Amino acid sequence: MERGPITFAMDLAEGLKQLRWAAFEVTLLAEGHLWLPPYKGSVLRGAFGATFKRLVCVMPHRNCGACLLKQQCVYAVDFESPARTAETPGAYMPHPFIIEPPLEDRTEYNPGDTLSFGLVLVGRAIDHLPYYIYTLDEMGKAGLGRGRGQCRIDEVRHVGTDGARTRIYDGTEKQLATGWPVTSGESLSHGFAGATVGLEFL
């Protein structure tokens, strides 16, 4: 039976209420010279994914589809969860994280310079934050961009819905705070009935 626009809107609204996410700001500190492209999203995403799998995967075949541990493996759950739909065989669920690269087009960073970017974790990936921090730190040690310049995490801040930033991880002490808030669609739905949402593509 075909679903009408009203039914679809009601289902979407109910789904948004159940959505949970947390936003963070990660600041990297350059320890060597970094040469990065003007758009840094692909570099951060590619290096992060490769480092994540290298650190987490324990199987010599490196094939998530044939892995006995794929239901519990943090990498497989966040990167290669099958969609399980008859319409799209072989498709994967959307990744439960968003890397928001800096909009600056700067390409060279000297030792001591910092580079900040956003990280949004959705649903069960919120509990995987320690894995993300560890992976990003190891990614920096391996080097980024042309010349593989090294960097490390300087700090991670939680970003509230009001834009307030609270430090939850210190890269020097390597201590992660607990108890930072998680946002839900339910908490944001009050007062937004009938509101218009604008999207800006940058």
PDB file of C-alpha atoms in Angstrom:
ATOM      1  CA  MET A   1       0.000   0.000   0.000  1.00  0.00           C
ATOM      2  CA  GLU A   2       1.377   3.377  -1.002  1.00  0.00           C
ATOM      3  CA  ARG A   3       2.103   5.774   1.838  1.00  0.00           C
ATOM      4  CA  GLY A   4       0.740   9.272   1.523  1.00  0.00           C
ATOM      5  CA  PRO A   5       2.672  12.461   2.350  1.00  0.00           C
ATOM      6  CA  ILE A   6       0.892  12.882   5.697  1.00  0.00           C
ATOM      7  CA  THR A   7       1.771   9.340   6.815  1.00  0.00           C
ATOM      8  CA  PHE A   8       5.358   9.814   5.673  1.00  0.00           C
ATOM      9  CA  ALA A   9       5.632  13.106   7.572  1.00  0.00           C
ATOM     10  CA  MET A  10       4.274  11.506  10.754  1.00  0.00           C
ATOM     11  CA  ASP A  11       6.727   8.602  10.474  1.00  0.00           C
ATOM     12  CA  LEU A  12       9.597  11.028   9.871  1.00  0.00           C
ATOM     13  CA  ALA A  13       8.649  13.153  12.881  1.00  0.00           C
ATOM     14  CA  GLU A  14       8.467  10.072  15.106  1.00  0.00           C
ATOM     15  CA  GLY A  15      11.837   8.866  13.843  1.00  0.00           C
ATOM     16  CA  LEU A  16      13.449  12.235  14.521  1.00  0.00           C
ATOM     17  CA  LYS A  17      12.192  12.156  18.101  1.00  0.00           C
ATOM     18  CA  GLN A  18      14.094   8.926  18.694  1.00  0.00           C
ATOM     19  CA  LEU A  19      17.320  10.216  17.126  1.00  0.00           C
ATOM     20  CA  ARG A  20      20.219  10.828  19.517  1.00  0.00           C
ATOM     21  CA  TRP A  21      23.494  12.595  18.739  1.00  0.00           C
ATOM     22  CA  ALA A  22      26.407  14.431  20.317  1.00  0.00           C
ATOM     23  CA  ALA A  23      28.626  17.062  18.713  1.00  0.00           C
ATOM     24  CA  PHE A  24      32.314  17.626  19.406  1.00  0.00           C
ATOM     25  CA  GLU A  25      35.155  19.849  18.252  1.00  0.00           C
ATOM     26  CA  VAL A  26      38.528  18.141  17.772  1.00  0.00           C
ATOM     27  CA  THR A  27      41.673  20.261  17.738  1.00  0.00           C
ATOM     28  CA  LEU A  28      44.868  18.806  16.293  1.00  0.00           C
ATOM     29  CA  LEU A  29      48.277  20.256  17.152  1.00  0.00           C
ATOM     30  CA  ALA A  30      50.890  20.112  14.380  1.00  0.00           C
ATOM     31  CA  GLU A  31      54.175  18.583  15.517  1.00  0.00           C
ATOM     32  CA  GLY A  32      55.669  18.603  12.019  1.00  0.00           C
ATOM     33  CA  HIS A  33      54.893  20.515   8.838  1.00  0.00           C
ATOM     34  CA  LEU A  34      51.454  19.685   7.441  1.00  0.00           C
ATOM     35  CA  TRP A  35      50.616  20.221   3.777  1.00  0.00           C
ATOM     36  CA  LEU A  36      46.899  19.648   3.272  1.00  0.00           C
ATOM     37  CA  PRO A  37      44.500  20.388   0.386  1.00  0.00           C
ATOM     38  CA  PRO A  38      42.142  23.384   0.619  1.00  0.00           C
ATOM     39  CA  TYR A  39      39.253  20.964   1.275  1.00  0.00           C
ATOM     40  CA  LYS A  40      40.382  18.708   4.104  1.00  0.00           C
ATOM     41  CA  GLY A  41      37.330  16.484   4.440  1.00  0.00           C
ATOM     42  CA  SER A  42      38.551  13.697   2.168  1.00  0.00           C
ATOM     43  CA  VAL A  43      41.990  13.599   3.814  1.00  0.00           C
ATOM     44  CA  LEU A  44      40.557  13.425   7.338  1.00  0.00           C
ATOM     45  CA  ARG A  45      37.880  10.890   6.396  1.00  0.00           C
ATOM     46  CA  GLY A  46      40.235   8.613   4.452  1.00  0.00           C
ATOM     47  CA  ALA A  47      43.039   8.638   7.018  1.00  0.00           C
ATOM     48  CA  PHE A  48      40.575   8.149   9.867  1.00  0.00           C
ATOM     49  CA  GLY A  49      38.870   5.138   8.255  1.00  0.00           C
ATOM     50  CA  ALA A  50      42.131   3.394   7.348  1.00  0.00           C
ATOM     51  CA  THR A  51      43.567   3.955  10.831  1.00  0.00           C
ATOM     52  CA  PHE A  52      40.356   2.809  12.534  1.00  0.00           C
ATOM     53  CA  LYS A  53      40.363  -0.515  10.710  1.00  0.00           C
ATOM     54  CA  ARG A  54      44.091  -1.036  11.282  1.00  0.00           C
ATOM     55  CA  LEU A  55      43.706  -0.532  15.027  1.00  0.00           C
ATOM     56  CA  VAL A  56      40.499  -2.482  15.585  1.00  0.00           C
ATOM     57  CA  CYS A  57      40.536  -5.376  13.097  1.00  0.00           C
ATOM     58  CA  VAL A  58      42.023  -8.608  14.456  1.00  0.00           C
ATOM     59  CA  MET A  59      41.322 -10.815  11.441  1.00  0.00           C
ATOM     60  CA  PRO A  60      44.083 -11.533   8.903  1.00  0.00           C
ATOM     61  CA  HIS A  61      41.585 -11.622   5.995  1.00  0.00           C
ATOM     62  CA  ARG A  62      40.404  -8.041   6.776  1.00  0.00           C
ATOM     63  CA  ASN A  63      36.989  -8.870   5.263  1.00  0.00           C
ATOM     64  CA  CYS A  64      34.140  -7.519   7.387  1.00  0.00           C
ATOM     65  CA  GLY A  65      31.509  -9.430   5.405  1.00  0.00           C
ATOM     66  CA  ALA A  66      33.076 -12.773   6.262  1.00  0.00           C
ATOM     67  CA  CYS A  67      34.019 -11.878   9.838  1.00  0.00           C
ATOM     68  CA  LEU A  68      32.644 -13.750  12.833  1.00  0.00           C
ATOM     69  CA  LEU A  69      32.969 -10.622  14.994  1.00  0.00           C
ATOM     70  CA  LYS A  70      31.183  -8.155  12.726  1.00  0.00           C
ATOM     71  CA  GLN A  71      28.158  -7.800  15.019  1.00  0.00           C
ATOM     72  CA  GLN A  72      30.338  -6.601  17.901  1.00  0.00           C
ATOM     73  CA  CYS A  73      33.299  -5.019  16.109  1.00  0.00           C
ATOM     74  CA  VAL A  74      33.304  -1.229  16.513  1.00  0.00           C
ATOM     75  CA  TYR A  75      34.726  -0.696  13.032  1.00  0.00           C
ATOM     76  CA  ALA A  76      32.258  -3.010  11.294  1.00  0.00           C
ATOM     77  CA  VAL A  77      29.294  -1.557  13.188  1.00  0.00           C
ATOM     78  CA  ASP A  78      30.214   2.050  12.370  1.00  0.00           C
ATOM     79  CA  PHE A  79      31.646   1.596   8.859  1.00  0.00           C
ATOM     80  CA  GLU A  80      30.186  -1.530   7.269  1.00  0.00           C
ATOM     81  CA  SER A  81      26.735  -2.290   8.699  1.00  0.00           C
ATOM     82  CA  PRO A  82      24.582  -3.912   5.965  1.00  0.00           C
ATOM     83  CA  ALA A  83      21.323  -2.123   5.187  1.00  0.00           C
ATOM     84  CA  ARG A  84      19.448  -5.472   5.124  1.00  0.00           C
ATOM     85  CA  THR A  85      16.891  -4.400   2.541  1.00  0.00           C
ATOM     86  CA  ALA A  86      15.700  -6.459  -0.394  1.00  0.00           C
ATOM     87  CA  GLU A  87      15.583  -3.356  -2.600  1.00  0.00           C
ATOM     88  CA  THR A  88      19.281  -2.542  -2.163  1.00  0.00           C
ATOM     89  CA  PRO A  89      21.293  -5.747  -1.728  1.00  0.00           C
ATOM     90  CA  GLY A  90      24.879  -5.095  -0.776  1.00  0.00           C
ATOM     91  CA  ALA A  91      24.099  -1.589   0.478  1.00  0.00           C
ATOM     92  CA  TYR A  92      25.266  -0.295   3.837  1.00  0.00           C
ATOM     93  CA  MET A  93      23.633   1.747   6.554  1.00  0.00           C
ATOM     94  CA  PRO A  94      24.637   5.427   6.714  1.00  0.00           C
ATOM     95  CA  HIS A  95      27.722   5.859   8.859  1.00  0.00           C
ATOM     96  CA  PRO A  96      26.765   7.065  12.361  1.00  0.00           C
ATOM     97  CA  PHE A  97      29.358   9.816  12.363  1.00  0.00           C
ATOM     98  CA  ILE A  98      29.969  13.085  10.541  1.00  0.00           C
ATOM     99  CA  ILE A  99      33.343  14.745  10.128  1.00  0.00           C
ATOM    100  CA  GLU A 100      32.886  18.476   9.595  1.00  0.00           C
ATOM    101  CA  PRO A 101      36.122  19.770   8.039  1.00  0.00           C
ATOM    102  CA  PRO A 102      37.245  23.352   8.620  1.00  0.00           C
ATOM    103  CA  LEU A 103      36.060  25.762   5.942  1.00  0.00           C
ATOM    104  CA  GLU A 104      39.398  27.581   5.813  1.00  0.00           C
ATOM    105  CA  ASP A 105      41.366  26.994   2.611  1.00  0.00           C
ATOM    106  CA  ARG A 106      44.746  27.156   4.342  1.00  0.00           C
ATOM    107  CA  THR A 107      47.103  24.459   3.051  1.00  0.00           C
ATOM    108  CA  GLU A 108      50.245  24.752   5.205  1.00  0.00           C
ATOM    109  CA  TYR A 109      50.541  24.315   8.959  1.00  0.00           C
ATOM    110  CA  ASN A 110      53.786  24.791  10.862  1.00  0.00           C
ATOM    111  CA  PRO A 111      54.763  23.005  14.088  1.00  0.00           C
ATOM    112  CA  GLY A 112      52.697  24.467  16.908  1.00  0.00           C
ATOM    113  CA  ASP A 113      49.757  25.463  14.666  1.00  0.00           C
ATOM    114  CA  THR A 114      46.331  24.010  15.333  1.00  0.00           C
ATOM    115  CA  LEU A 115      43.625  22.599  13.072  1.00  0.00           C
ATOM    116  CA  SER A 116      40.062  22.160  14.366  1.00  0.00           C
ATOM    117  CA  PHE A 117      37.172  20.224  12.879  1.00  0.00           C
ATOM    118  CA  GLY A 118      33.750  18.998  13.967  1.00  0.00           C
ATOM    119  CA  LEU A 119      32.785  15.440  14.827  1.00  0.00           C
ATOM    120  CA  VAL A 120      29.148  14.385  15.269  1.00  0.00           C
ATOM    121  CA  LEU A 121      28.345  10.913  16.617  1.00  0.00           C
ATOM    122  CA  VAL A 122      24.860   9.462  16.167  1.00  0.00           C
ATOM    123  CA  GLY A 123      23.085   6.718  18.118  1.00  0.00           C
ATOM    124  CA  ARG A 124      25.234   3.901  19.438  1.00  0.00           C
ATOM    125  CA  ALA A 125      28.366   5.507  17.984  1.00  0.00           C
ATOM    126  CA  ILE A 126      28.174   8.016  20.852  1.00  0.00           C
ATOM    127  CA  ASP A 127      29.443   5.280  23.164  1.00  0.00           C
ATOM    128  CA  HIS A 128      32.382   4.739  20.804  1.00  0.00           C
ATOM    129  CA  LEU A 129      33.881   8.187  21.418  1.00  0.00           C
ATOM    130  CA  PRO A 130      37.008   6.760  23.158  1.00  0.00           C
ATOM    131  CA  TYR A 131      37.707   4.696  20.012  1.00  0.00           C
ATOM    132  CA  TYR A 132      37.355   7.796  17.841  1.00  0.00           C
ATOM    133  CA  ILE A 133      39.724   9.824  20.001  1.00  0.00           C
ATOM    134  CA  TYR A 134      42.302   7.037  20.096  1.00  0.00           C
ATOM    135  CA  THR A 135      42.039   6.551  16.328  1.00  0.00           C
ATOM    136  CA  LEU A 136      42.411  10.261  15.588  1.00  0.00           C
ATOM    137  CA  ASP A 137      45.487  10.445  17.800  1.00  0.00           C
ATOM    138  CA  GLU A 138      47.068   7.433  16.083  1.00  0.00           C
ATOM    139  CA  MET A 139      46.112   8.902  12.710  1.00  0.00           C
ATOM    140  CA  GLY A 140      48.110  12.001  13.610  1.00  0.00           C
ATOM    141  CA  LYS A 141      51.123   9.943  14.624  1.00  0.00           C
ATOM    142  CA  ALA A 142      51.080   8.187  11.240  1.00  0.00           C
ATOM    143  CA  GLY A 143      51.033  11.562   9.499  1.00  0.00           C
ATOM    144  CA  LEU A 144      48.602  13.505   7.350  1.00  0.00           C
ATOM    145  CA  GLY A 145      48.693  14.902   3.853  1.00  0.00           C
ATOM    146  CA  ARG A 146      51.652  15.373   1.544  1.00  0.00           C
ATOM    147  CA  GLY A 147      54.857  14.523   3.355  1.00  0.00           C
ATOM    148  CA  ARG A 148      52.966  12.770   6.161  1.00  0.00           C
ATOM    149  CA  GLY A 149      53.404  15.570   8.673  1.00  0.00           C
ATOM    150  CA  GLN A 150      52.727  14.419  12.201  1.00  0.00           C
ATOM    151  CA  CYS A 151      50.221  15.883  14.631  1.00  0.00           C
ATOM    152  CA  ARG A 152      48.388  14.908  17.798  1.00  0.00           C
ATOM    153  CA  ILE A 153      45.113  15.692  19.520  1.00  0.00           C
ATOM    154  CA  ASP A 154      45.429  18.864  21.562  1.00  0.00           C
ATOM    155  CA  GLU A 155      41.908  18.759  22.967  1.00  0.00           C
ATOM    156  CA  VAL A 156      38.338  17.628  22.342  1.00  0.00           C
ATOM    157  CA  ARG A 157      35.405  19.825  23.317  1.00  0.00           C
ATOM    158  CA  HIS A 158      31.736  18.941  23.603  1.00  0.00           C
ATOM    159  CA  VAL A 159      29.554  21.369  21.624  1.00  0.00           C
ATOM    160  CA  GLY A 160      26.160  22.094  23.165  1.00  0.00           C
ATOM    161  CA  THR A 161      23.012  23.000  21.259  1.00  0.00           C
ATOM    162  CA  ASP A 162      23.629  26.616  22.307  1.00  0.00           C
ATOM    163  CA  GLY A 163      27.128  26.548  20.823  1.00  0.00           C
ATOM    164  CA  ALA A 164      28.863  26.372  24.212  1.00  0.00           C
ATOM    165  CA  ARG A 165      32.103  24.390  24.127  1.00  0.00           C
ATOM    166  CA  THR A 166      33.284  22.356  27.109  1.00  0.00           C
ATOM    167  CA  ARG A 167      36.627  20.569  27.168  1.00  0.00           C
ATOM    168  CA  ILE A 168      36.166  16.844  27.765  1.00  0.00           C
ATOM    169  CA  TYR A 169      39.580  15.531  26.680  1.00  0.00           C
ATOM    170  CA  ASP A 170      43.070  16.899  27.199  1.00  0.00           C
ATOM    171  CA  GLY A 171      45.633  15.589  24.736  1.00  0.00           C
ATOM    172  CA  THR A 172      48.500  16.036  27.182  1.00  0.00           C
ATOM    173  CA  GLU A 173      46.940  14.328  30.192  1.00  0.00           C
ATOM    174  CA  LYS A 174      44.964  11.904  27.979  1.00  0.00           C
ATOM    175  CA  GLN A 175      42.001  11.989  30.323  1.00  0.00           C
ATOM    176  CA  LEU A 176      38.421  11.766  28.996  1.00  0.00           C
ATOM    177  CA  ALA A 177      35.645  13.301  31.064  1.00  0.00           C
ATOM    178  CA  THR A 178      32.306  11.556  31.455  1.00  0.00           C
ATOM    179  CA  GLY A 179      28.778  12.802  31.786  1.00  0.00           C
ATOM    180  CA  TRP A 180      28.609  15.199  28.832  1.00  0.00           C
ATOM    181  CA  PRO A 181      25.057  15.679  27.496  1.00  0.00           C
ATOM    182  CA  VAL A 182      23.497  13.941  24.518  1.00  0.00           C
ATOM    183  CA  THR A 183      20.961  15.713  22.325  1.00  0.00           C
ATOM    184  CA  SER A 184      17.768  14.048  21.136  1.00  0.00           C
ATOM    185  CA  GLY A 185      15.154  14.884  18.563  1.00  0.00           C
ATOM    186  CA  GLU A 186      12.590  14.751  21.343  1.00  0.00           C
ATOM    187  CA  SER A 187      14.326  17.549  23.241  1.00  0.00           C
ATOM    188  CA  LEU A 188      14.491  19.743  20.134  1.00  0.00           C
ATOM    189  CA  SER A 189      10.941  19.098  18.923  1.00  0.00           C
ATOM    190  CA  HIS A 190       9.290  21.354  21.511  1.00  0.00           C
ATOM    191  CA  GLY A 191       8.647  24.797  20.123  1.00  0.00           C
ATOM    192  CA  PHE A 192       9.507  23.863  16.535  1.00  0.00           C
ATOM    193  CA  ALA A 193       6.083  22.723  15.348  1.00  0.00           C
ATOM    194  CA  GLY A 194       5.494  24.125  11.893  1.00  0.00           C
ATOM    195  CA  ALA A 195       8.907  25.771  11.777  1.00  0.00           C
ATOM    196  CA  THR A 196      10.860  26.130   8.542  1.00  0.00           C
ATOM    197  CA  VAL A 197      14.329  24.647   8.255  1.00  0.00           C
ATOM    198  CA  GLY A 198      16.889  26.218   5.938  1.00  0.00           C
ATOM    199  CA  LEU A 199      19.861  24.318   4.489  1.00  0.00           C
ATOM    200  CA  GLU A 200      23.023  26.087   3.397  1.00  0.00           C
ATOM    201  CA  PHE A 201      25.345  24.095   1.119  1.00  0.00           C
ATOM    202  CA  LEU A 202      28.947  25.215   1.529  1.00  0.00           C
TER     203      LEU A 202
END
